[in-house]
Amino acid sequence: MKRDSMSKTVIVTGGAGFIGSNFIFHINKTYPEYKVICVDKLTYAGNLSTIESLLSEEKFQLEILDICNRDGIYELFRSTQPDIVVNFAAESHVDRSIDNPEVFLETNIVGTSVLLDACRKYGVGRFHQVSTDEVYGDLPLDRPDLLFTEETPIHTSSPYSSSKAAADLLVLSYGRTYGLPVTISRCSNNYGPYHFPEKLIPLMITNALNNKSLPVYGTGENIRDWLYVEDHCRAIDLIIHNGKIGEVYNIGGNNEKSNIEIVKIICRALKKDEDLIKFVEDRKGHDLRYAIDSTKIMRQLAWRPQVEFEDGIRKTIQWYVDHQDWWKDILSGEYVKKNDWIIETKLKMER
Ligand code: NAD
Ligand code: TDX
């Protein structure tokens, strides 16, 4: 990867969550001269123990802040003058959006608009929106020839995907109307370390390790295109440094698997009986299949997924076996107390 010798200040929102934390580790390793400011509200999905090792680093700053807090965000941008903003902060779980859409509209749409306004006001050089393949809706199961391209019309199914699509449209409109230097990436399903155990892969691994049942929605035939989280992080790195302003980039693993296949792979790897699998009521509006055509980012930015699914899923399962404290603290709710403790001790001492 081409290294940019100039030091930059990068704001990463949602950095205490799954992909945001992996992205901060990636930037920290690849560009040690960069200053990273993690902005996170610490919703149920934010976990400071994930990024605890960074808190004592000189080039890392943590701001416990809601992206919807306009005054707070403006003050942060004024005082730190970021070069690049990468927006991961979001409500990200489809099932929660079906139960309670409102907070999705607040964070995913209003929050994004606050960040865009801050970028305008303080002349930020690049705003990158981390979006999702779910904005394209779904594809039929019996047409493997069809893939989402960047030209596929937006056609959302859930309150979550609708809120992400609305944010994408806002981002593009700020590019056109105000000339804001924006880019968007739309990625397929990620997996890897620090994935919150409400999502399919970590839920199945942690339930299997606890000998609990494995709830598969509907028939389990729905298909997702899985990408190892580090490959997603490398793609975003390439886009923020070399991507064309105003462009949308699809990112996918070219690795389609049905949900039931995934669950059986996990059972085999952990030597658990498939009797643990329980078919349960289907998700409302359940998207059938996602499949991404990544030709554009491969051609323009020479990105390729580097982690084969067999390796990635083996590493991921092993990570959950080796880091039981991390996810058991989440299941027990202890991580919320640990967040408070880290804020009280480490964060206050740093200041
Ligand atoms: P996550 O739920 O694990 O993390 C979200 C983080 O955002 C948490 O740390 C949370 O505390 C923080 N946050 C939520 N609301 C906030 C607010 N109002 N202000 C500040 N911080 C707030 O999510 P993830 O899976 O890491 O997803 C990150 C981004 O990537 C999201 O924008 C999501 O839409 C997108 N995405 C995810 C996937 C995937 O497979 N997980 C795939 C494609 C795109
Ligand atoms: O218990 C479950 N049983 C089950 O069968 C859960 C939690 C999920 N599923 C199914 C639903 C989906 O078909 O597994 C598939 C994956 O579900 P999730 O892990 O909830 O992911 P998905 O809905 O595909 O959305 C994910 O990818 C796109 C992320 O959560 C989004 O943030 C991202 O935009």
Short mmCIF file of C-alpha atoms and ligand atoms in Angstrom, two decimals:
data_model
loop_
_atom_site.label_atom_id
_atom_site.label_comp_id
_atom_site.label_asym_id
_atom_site.label_seq_id
_atom_site.Cartn_x
_atom_site.Cartn_y
_atom_site.Cartn_z
CA MET A 1 0.00 0.00 0.00
CA LYS A 2 1.28 3.46 -0.92
CA ARG A 3 2.25 5.33 2.23
CA ASP A 4 1.43 9.02 2.56
CA SER A 5 4.40 10.60 4.29
CA MET A 6 2.48 13.66 5.54
CA SER A 7 0.97 13.31 8.97
CA LYS A 8 -2.80 13.75 9.07
CA THR A 9 -5.52 14.02 11.68
CA VAL A 10 -8.29 11.49 11.08
CA ILE A 11 -11.62 11.50 12.89
CA VAL A 12 -13.10 8.01 13.06
CA THR A 13 -16.67 7.93 14.32
CA GLY A 14 -18.03 4.70 15.80
CA GLY A 15 -14.48 3.56 16.63
CA ALA A 16 -15.57 1.60 19.71
CA GLY A 17 -17.69 -0.68 17.52
CA PHE A 18 -16.78 -3.65 15.34
CA ILE A 19 -15.48 -2.25 12.03
CA GLY A 20 -14.49 1.19 13.37
CA SER A 21 -12.15 -0.36 15.97
CA ASN A 22 -10.59 -2.66 13.37
CA PHE A 23 -10.11 0.38 11.13
CA ILE A 24 -8.37 2.34 13.90
CA PHE A 25 -5.99 -0.60 14.47
CA HIS A 26 -5.33 -0.69 10.74
CA ILE A 27 -4.58 3.06 10.51
CA ASN A 28 -2.46 2.95 13.66
CA LYS A 29 -0.34 0.17 12.18
CA THR A 30 -0.14 1.51 8.62
CA TYR A 31 0.28 5.23 9.34
CA PRO A 32 1.87 5.52 12.82
CA GLU A 33 2.42 9.25 12.15
CA TYR A 34 -1.33 9.91 11.85
CA LYS A 35 -3.34 11.24 14.76
CA VAL A 36 -6.61 9.32 15.19
CA ILE A 37 -9.55 10.83 17.06
CA CYS A 38 -12.20 8.26 17.89
CA VAL A 39 -15.68 9.78 18.36
CA ASP A 40 -18.15 7.39 19.94
CA LYS A 41 -21.35 7.80 21.93
CA LEU A 42 -20.94 4.35 23.50
CA THR A 43 -24.34 2.94 22.72
CA TYR A 44 -24.90 -0.72 23.65
CA ALA A 45 -22.58 -1.53 20.67
CA GLY A 46 -19.63 0.55 21.89
CA ASN A 47 -17.01 -1.27 23.94
CA LEU A 48 -13.96 0.57 25.27
CA SER A 49 -12.16 -2.61 26.27
CA THR A 50 -11.73 -3.22 22.52
CA ILE A 51 -9.60 -0.08 22.13
CA GLU A 52 -8.23 0.12 25.69
CA SER A 53 -4.68 -0.62 24.48
CA LEU A 54 -4.70 2.62 22.45
CA LEU A 55 -5.76 4.96 25.24
CA SER A 56 -2.22 5.65 26.47
CA GLU A 57 -0.90 6.37 22.96
CA GLU A 58 0.08 9.93 22.20
CA LYS A 59 -1.41 9.86 18.70
CA PHE A 60 -4.81 8.60 19.85
CA GLN A 61 -7.64 10.66 21.29
CA LEU A 62 -11.01 9.38 22.48
CA GLU A 63 -14.07 11.62 22.56
CA ILE A 64 -17.23 10.22 24.09
CA LEU A 65 -19.62 12.20 21.93
CA ASP A 66 -22.89 11.74 20.03
CA ILE A 67 -22.54 12.59 16.32
CA CYS A 68 -25.99 14.23 16.61
CA ASN A 69 -24.60 16.73 19.16
CA ARG A 70 -24.02 19.67 16.81
CA ASP A 71 -22.31 21.96 19.32
CA GLY A 72 -20.03 19.19 20.56
CA ILE A 73 -19.09 18.09 17.05
CA TYR A 74 -18.43 21.67 15.89
CA GLU A 75 -16.22 22.32 18.92
CA LEU A 76 -14.26 19.13 18.27
CA PHE A 77 -13.72 20.02 14.60
CA ARG A 78 -12.76 23.59 15.52
CA SER A 79 -10.20 22.49 18.10
CA THR A 80 -8.67 19.57 16.15
CA GLN A 81 -8.95 20.68 12.48
CA PRO A 82 -9.22 17.15 11.03
CA ASP A 83 -7.96 16.38 7.50
CA ILE A 84 -10.14 13.30 7.03
CA VAL A 85 -13.43 12.14 8.59
CA VAL A 86 -14.54 8.51 8.27
CA ASN A 87 -18.09 7.91 9.48
CA PHE A 88 -18.70 4.42 10.87
CA ALA A 89 -21.03 5.58 13.66
CA ALA A 90 -24.45 4.07 13.15
CA GLU A 91 -27.16 1.93 14.57
CA SER A 92 -26.25 -1.19 12.61
CA HIS A 93 -28.55 -4.08 13.52
CA VAL A 94 -31.47 -4.76 11.17
CA ASP A 95 -33.56 -6.58 13.82
CA ARG A 96 -33.31 -3.62 16.20
CA SER A 97 -34.40 -1.28 13.40
CA ILE A 98 -37.53 -3.38 12.90
CA ASP A 99 -38.35 -3.12 16.62
CA ASN A 100 -37.50 0.57 17.00
CA PRO A 101 -36.74 2.60 13.84
CA GLU A 102 -36.51 6.05 15.44
CA VAL A 103 -32.96 5.94 16.78
CA PHE A 104 -31.80 4.71 13.36
CA LEU A 105 -33.18 7.85 11.73
CA GLU A 106 -31.61 10.01 14.41
CA THR A 107 -28.08 8.61 14.34
CA ASN A 108 -27.80 7.38 10.77
CA ILE A 109 -29.40 10.37 9.05
CA VAL A 110 -29.32 13.37 11.39
CA GLY A 111 -25.91 12.36 12.79
CA THR A 112 -24.46 12.14 9.28
CA SER A 113 -25.89 15.57 8.41
CA VAL A 114 -24.23 17.11 11.49
CA LEU A 115 -20.85 15.65 10.44
CA LEU A 116 -21.34 16.93 6.88
CA ASP A 117 -22.13 20.42 8.17
CA ALA A 118 -19.06 20.33 10.41
CA CYS A 119 -16.92 19.30 7.41
CA ARG A 120 -18.24 22.29 5.43
CA LYS A 121 -17.78 24.72 8.28
CA TYR A 122 -14.19 23.69 9.04
CA GLY A 123 -13.02 22.89 5.48
CA VAL A 124 -12.30 19.18 5.99
CA GLY A 125 -10.36 17.68 3.05
CA ARG A 126 -12.26 14.39 2.86
CA PHE A 127 -15.50 12.98 4.28
CA HIS A 128 -15.94 9.25 3.82
CA GLN A 129 -19.29 7.59 4.50
CA VAL A 130 -19.22 3.90 5.40
CA SER A 131 -22.38 2.56 3.84
CA THR A 132 -23.74 -0.88 3.08
CA ASP A 133 -24.82 -3.17 0.24
CA GLU A 134 -28.25 -3.25 1.93
CA VAL A 135 -29.13 0.08 0.26
CA TYR A 136 -29.59 -1.88 -2.99
CA GLY A 137 -32.29 -4.12 -1.48
CA ASP A 138 -31.99 -7.80 -2.33
CA LEU A 139 -31.46 -10.16 -5.28
CA PRO A 140 -33.43 -13.32 -6.08
CA LEU A 141 -31.99 -16.65 -4.92
CA ASP A 142 -32.39 -18.24 -8.35
CA ARG A 143 -30.41 -15.65 -10.34
CA PRO A 144 -26.73 -16.13 -9.37
CA ASP A 145 -25.78 -14.09 -12.45
CA LEU A 146 -27.14 -10.87 -10.87
CA LEU A 147 -24.84 -8.71 -8.71
CA PHE A 148 -25.13 -5.21 -7.21
CA THR A 149 -23.10 -2.61 -9.10
CA GLU A 150 -22.74 1.06 -8.14
CA GLU A 151 -25.48 1.78 -10.72
CA THR A 152 -28.04 -0.58 -9.15
CA PRO A 153 -30.98 1.56 -7.99
CA ILE A 154 -31.45 2.20 -4.28
CA HIS A 155 -34.32 -0.05 -3.15
CA THR A 156 -34.33 -0.59 0.59
CA SER A 157 -36.18 -3.17 2.70
CA SER A 158 -35.67 -2.29 6.38
CA PRO A 159 -35.69 0.90 8.46
CA TYR A 160 -31.93 0.30 8.89
CA SER A 161 -31.19 0.16 5.17
CA SER A 162 -33.56 3.07 4.49
CA SER A 163 -31.71 5.22 7.02
CA LYS A 164 -28.34 4.29 5.47
CA ALA A 165 -29.69 5.08 1.98
CA ALA A 166 -30.99 8.45 3.15
CA ALA A 167 -27.54 9.23 4.57
CA ASP A 168 -25.89 8.24 1.27
CA LEU A 169 -28.17 10.62 -0.65
CA LEU A 170 -27.37 13.44 1.78
CA VAL A 171 -23.64 12.80 1.39
CA LEU A 172 -23.88 12.92 -2.41
CA SER A 173 -26.02 16.06 -2.27
CA TYR A 174 -23.41 17.83 -0.10
CA GLY A 175 -20.84 16.86 -2.73
CA ARG A 176 -22.89 18.34 -5.55
CA THR A 177 -24.41 21.37 -3.82
CA TYR A 178 -21.49 22.55 -1.66
CA GLY A 179 -18.58 20.89 -3.45
CA LEU A 180 -17.76 18.93 -0.29
CA PRO A 181 -15.05 16.30 -1.03
CA VAL A 182 -17.04 13.16 -0.27
CA THR A 183 -16.74 9.45 -1.02
CA ILE A 184 -18.99 6.50 -0.12
CA SER A 185 -18.28 2.78 0.21
CA ARG A 186 -20.98 0.12 0.18
CA CYS A 187 -19.71 -3.09 1.67
CA SER A 188 -21.12 -6.56 2.08
CA ASN A 189 -21.35 -8.46 5.41
CA ASN A 190 -18.17 -8.27 7.47
CA TYR A 191 -16.88 -10.84 9.94
CA GLY A 192 -13.86 -10.98 12.23
CA PRO A 193 -12.70 -10.03 15.75
CA TYR A 194 -14.73 -7.65 17.99
CA HIS A 195 -18.02 -8.36 16.17
CA PHE A 196 -20.91 -7.76 18.60
CA PRO A 197 -22.55 -11.10 19.49
CA GLU A 198 -25.99 -10.14 18.23
CA LYS A 199 -24.97 -10.59 14.56
CA LEU A 200 -25.14 -13.97 12.81
CA ILE A 201 -21.53 -15.19 12.94
CA PRO A 202 -20.54 -14.08 16.48
CA LEU A 203 -23.99 -15.05 17.83
CA MET A 204 -23.65 -18.57 16.45
CA ILE A 205 -20.06 -18.96 17.68
CA THR A 206 -20.81 -17.72 21.21
CA ASN A 207 -24.08 -19.68 21.47
CA ALA A 208 -22.33 -22.83 20.26
CA LEU A 209 -19.52 -22.33 22.80
CA ASN A 210 -22.23 -22.00 25.48
CA ASN A 211 -24.08 -25.08 24.11
CA LYS A 212 -27.12 -22.88 23.46
CA SER A 213 -29.49 -23.25 20.51
CA LEU A 214 -28.58 -21.66 17.18
CA PRO A 215 -31.60 -19.65 15.91
CA VAL A 216 -31.75 -19.67 12.10
CA TYR A 217 -34.39 -17.38 10.60
CA GLY A 218 -36.89 -18.96 8.18
CA THR A 219 -35.36 -21.72 6.06
CA GLY A 220 -31.75 -20.55 6.39
CA GLU A 221 -31.48 -20.22 2.59
CA ASN A 222 -30.87 -16.45 2.61
CA ILE A 223 -27.47 -15.61 1.17
CA ARG A 224 -24.88 -13.06 2.32
CA ASP A 225 -21.52 -12.16 0.71
CA TRP A 226 -18.94 -12.38 3.54
CA LEU A 227 -15.79 -10.23 3.74
CA TYR A 228 -13.08 -10.38 6.40
CA VAL A 229 -13.09 -7.07 8.27
CA GLU A 230 -9.41 -6.25 7.55
CA ASP A 231 -10.11 -6.42 3.82
CA HIS A 232 -12.87 -3.84 4.32
CA CYS A 233 -10.49 -1.61 6.31
CA ARG A 234 -7.83 -1.78 3.55
CA ALA A 235 -10.46 -0.81 0.99
CA ILE A 236 -11.48 2.27 2.99
CA ASP A 237 -7.80 3.20 3.44
CA LEU A 238 -7.38 3.13 -0.36
CA ILE A 239 -10.54 5.18 -0.94
CA ILE A 240 -9.69 7.96 1.53
CA HIS A 241 -6.18 8.30 0.08
CA ASN A 242 -6.65 7.58 -3.63
CA GLY A 243 -10.41 7.37 -4.32
CA LYS A 244 -12.09 9.83 -6.68
CA ILE A 245 -14.08 12.60 -5.01
CA GLY A 246 -17.84 12.20 -5.40
CA GLU A 247 -17.63 8.47 -6.17
CA VAL A 248 -19.36 5.43 -4.69
CA TYR A 249 -17.32 2.20 -4.36
CA ASN A 250 -18.81 -1.25 -3.83
CA ILE A 251 -16.74 -3.62 -1.68
CA GLY A 252 -17.50 -7.35 -1.56
CA GLY A 253 -15.90 -10.64 -0.67
CA ASN A 254 -17.08 -12.59 -3.73
CA ASN A 255 -17.93 -15.19 -1.14
CA GLU A 256 -21.62 -16.00 -1.07
CA LYS A 257 -22.86 -18.40 1.56
CA SER A 258 -26.33 -19.26 2.81
CA ASN A 259 -26.97 -18.71 6.50
CA ILE A 260 -27.44 -22.42 7.13
CA GLU A 261 -24.07 -23.16 5.47
CA ILE A 262 -22.42 -20.63 7.81
CA VAL A 263 -24.03 -22.14 10.89
CA LYS A 264 -23.00 -25.67 9.87
CA ILE A 265 -19.40 -24.53 9.25
CA ILE A 266 -19.34 -23.10 12.78
CA CYS A 267 -20.81 -26.30 14.27
CA ARG A 268 -18.18 -28.41 12.51
CA ALA A 269 -15.29 -26.15 13.54
CA LEU A 270 -16.37 -26.22 17.19
CA LYS A 271 -17.31 -29.94 17.07
CA LYS A 272 -20.89 -29.16 18.12
CA ASP A 273 -23.92 -31.23 17.21
CA GLU A 274 -26.12 -29.76 14.46
CA ASP A 275 -29.07 -30.60 16.71
CA LEU A 276 -28.35 -27.21 18.31
CA ILE A 277 -29.75 -25.58 15.13
CA LYS A 278 -33.34 -24.31 15.56
CA PHE A 279 -35.30 -22.84 12.68
CA VAL A 280 -37.22 -19.88 14.08
CA GLU A 281 -39.68 -17.27 12.79
CA ASP A 282 -38.32 -15.36 9.81
CA ARG A 283 -37.15 -11.73 9.99
CA LYS A 284 -39.84 -9.35 8.67
CA GLY A 285 -38.99 -8.18 5.14
CA HIS A 286 -35.94 -10.49 5.18
CA ASP A 287 -33.60 -9.72 2.24
CA LEU A 288 -33.00 -12.90 0.23
CA ARG A 289 -29.55 -12.43 -1.24
CA TYR A 290 -26.77 -9.86 -1.33
CA ALA A 291 -23.97 -10.12 -3.87
CA ILE A 292 -21.53 -7.36 -4.71
CA ASP A 293 -19.69 -6.58 -7.93
CA SER A 294 -16.38 -5.00 -6.78
CA THR A 295 -14.95 -4.45 -10.27
CA LYS A 296 -14.76 -0.66 -9.87
CA ILE A 297 -12.59 -0.59 -6.74
CA MET A 298 -10.47 -3.45 -8.11
CA ARG A 299 -9.81 -1.59 -11.36
CA GLN A 300 -9.48 1.97 -10.02
CA LEU A 301 -7.68 1.33 -6.74
CA ALA A 302 -6.17 -2.15 -7.24
CA TRP A 303 -8.02 -3.48 -4.18
CA ARG A 304 -8.37 -7.25 -3.75
CA PRO A 305 -9.73 -9.20 -0.80
CA GLN A 306 -6.68 -10.92 0.70
CA VAL A 307 -8.26 -13.24 3.25
CA GLU A 308 -9.83 -16.47 1.97
CA PHE A 309 -13.08 -17.31 3.76
CA GLU A 310 -11.70 -20.64 5.06
CA ASP A 311 -8.80 -18.80 6.76
CA GLY A 312 -10.90 -15.87 7.91
CA ILE A 313 -13.61 -17.95 9.53
CA ARG A 314 -11.02 -20.23 11.20
CA LYS A 315 -9.19 -17.17 12.62
CA THR A 316 -12.49 -15.61 13.70
CA ILE A 317 -13.73 -18.72 15.51
CA GLN A 318 -10.33 -19.08 17.21
CA TRP A 319 -10.48 -15.42 18.26
CA TYR A 320 -13.80 -15.99 20.04
CA VAL A 321 -12.39 -19.15 21.68
CA ASP A 322 -9.35 -17.17 22.88
CA HIS A 323 -11.20 -14.01 23.95
CA GLN A 324 -14.07 -15.36 26.01
CA ASP A 325 -13.75 -12.50 28.55
CA TRP A 326 -14.48 -10.00 25.78
CA TRP A 327 -17.82 -11.50 24.78
CA LYS A 328 -18.83 -12.91 28.17
CA ASP A 329 -18.60 -9.35 29.57
CA ILE A 330 -21.02 -8.31 26.85
CA LEU A 331 -23.45 -11.14 27.54
CA SER A 332 -23.42 -10.36 31.29
CA GLY A 333 -23.63 -6.58 30.79
CA GLU A 334 -20.33 -6.14 32.69
CA TYR A 335 -18.85 -4.26 29.71
CA VAL A 336 -21.04 -1.23 30.46
CA LYS A 337 -19.49 -0.99 33.95
CA LYS A 338 -16.04 -1.46 32.41
CA ASN A 339 -16.74 1.38 29.97
CA ASP A 340 -17.58 3.64 32.92
CA TRP A 341 -14.50 2.48 34.81
CA ILE A 342 -12.22 3.17 31.82
CA ILE A 343 -13.73 6.66 31.44
CA GLU A 344 -13.35 7.38 35.17
CA THR A 345 -9.78 6.16 35.50
CA LYS A 346 -7.77 6.11 32.28
CA LEU A 347 -9.53 8.89 30.39
CA LYS A 348 -9.67 11.36 33.27
CA MET A 349 -6.02 10.64 34.16
CA GLU A 350 -4.92 11.41 30.59
CA ARG A 351 -6.43 14.90 30.80
P1 NAD B 1 -21.39 -1.49 15.42
O1 NAD B 1 -22.84 -1.48 15.79
O2 NAD B 1 -20.53 -2.62 15.87
O3 NAD B 1 -20.70 -0.14 15.93
C1 NAD B 1 -21.30 1.10 15.83
C2 NAD B 1 -20.53 2.08 16.72
O4 NAD B 1 -21.12 3.38 16.55
C3 NAD B 1 -20.61 1.75 18.21
O5 NAD B 1 -19.35 1.89 18.81
C4 NAD B 1 -21.59 2.79 18.76
O6 NAD B 1 -21.36 3.13 20.11
C5 NAD B 1 -21.32 3.96 17.82
N1 NAD B 1 -22.47 4.88 17.72
C6 NAD B 1 -23.77 4.56 17.52
N2 NAD B 1 -24.54 5.69 17.52
C7 NAD B 1 -23.69 6.73 17.70
C8 NAD B 1 -23.87 8.13 17.77
N3 NAD B 1 -25.08 8.69 17.68
N4 NAD B 1 -22.77 8.93 17.94
C9 NAD B 1 -21.54 8.37 18.06
N5 NAD B 1 -21.32 7.05 18.03
C10 NAD B 1 -22.37 6.23 17.84
O7 NAD B 1 -21.39 -1.36 13.83
P2 NAD B 1 -20.39 -1.99 12.75
O8 NAD B 1 -20.87 -3.35 12.39
O9 NAD B 1 -19.01 -1.79 13.18
O10 NAD B 1 -20.72 -1.05 11.50
C11 NAD B 1 -19.99 0.15 11.31
C12 NAD B 1 -20.51 0.84 10.05
O11 NAD B 1 -20.34 -0.01 8.93
C13 NAD B 1 -21.98 1.17 10.09
O12 NAD B 1 -22.16 2.44 9.51
C14 NAD B 1 -22.65 0.11 9.26
O13 NAD B 1 -23.82 0.60 8.65
C15 NAD B 1 -21.57 -0.18 8.24
N6 NAD B 1 -21.54 -1.53 7.67
C16 NAD B 1 -21.48 -2.62 8.50
C17 NAD B 1 -21.38 -3.90 7.94
C18 NAD B 1 -21.29 -5.13 8.81
O14 NAD B 1 -21.28 -6.24 8.29
N7 NAD B 1 -21.17 -5.01 10.13
C19 NAD B 1 -21.37 -4.05 6.56
C20 NAD B 1 -21.44 -2.91 5.75
C21 NAD B 1 -21.52 -1.67 6.32
O1 TDX B 2 -30.06 -14.97 14.94
C1 TDX B 2 -29.96 -14.75 13.71
N1 TDX B 2 -30.37 -15.72 12.84
C2 TDX B 2 -30.33 -15.57 11.49
O2 TDX B 2 -30.73 -16.46 10.74
C3 TDX B 2 -29.43 -13.54 13.18
C4 TDX B 2 -28.95 -12.44 14.10
C5 TDX B 2 -29.37 -13.40 11.81
N2 TDX B 2 -29.83 -14.37 10.99
C6 TDX B 2 -29.76 -14.16 9.53
C7 TDX B 2 -30.35 -12.87 9.02
C8 TDX B 2 -29.49 -12.56 7.83
O3 TDX B 2 -29.98 -13.23 6.68
O4 TDX B 2 -28.38 -14.11 9.20
C9 TDX B 2 -28.12 -13.15 8.18
C10 TDX B 2 -27.14 -12.11 8.70
O5 TDX B 2 -27.81 -11.37 9.70
P1 TDX B 2 -27.09 -10.17 10.49
O6 TDX B 2 -25.83 -10.69 11.11
O7 TDX B 2 -28.10 -9.53 11.36
O8 TDX B 2 -26.62 -9.24 9.30
P2 TDX B 2 -27.43 -8.52 8.11
O9 TDX B 2 -28.85 -8.35 8.44
O10 TDX B 2 -27.08 -9.26 6.84
O11 TDX B 2 -26.72 -7.08 8.14
C11 TDX B 2 -25.27 -6.99 8.27
O12 TDX B 2 -24.66 -6.73 7.03
C12 TDX B 2 -24.90 -5.48 6.43
C13 TDX B 2 -24.92 -5.86 9.25
O13 TDX B 2 -25.53 -6.11 10.52
C14 TDX B 2 -25.31 -4.51 8.70
O14 TDX B 2 -24.89 -3.48 9.60
C15 TDX B 2 -24.62 -4.34 7.37
O15 TDX B 2 -25.00 -3.13 6.77
#
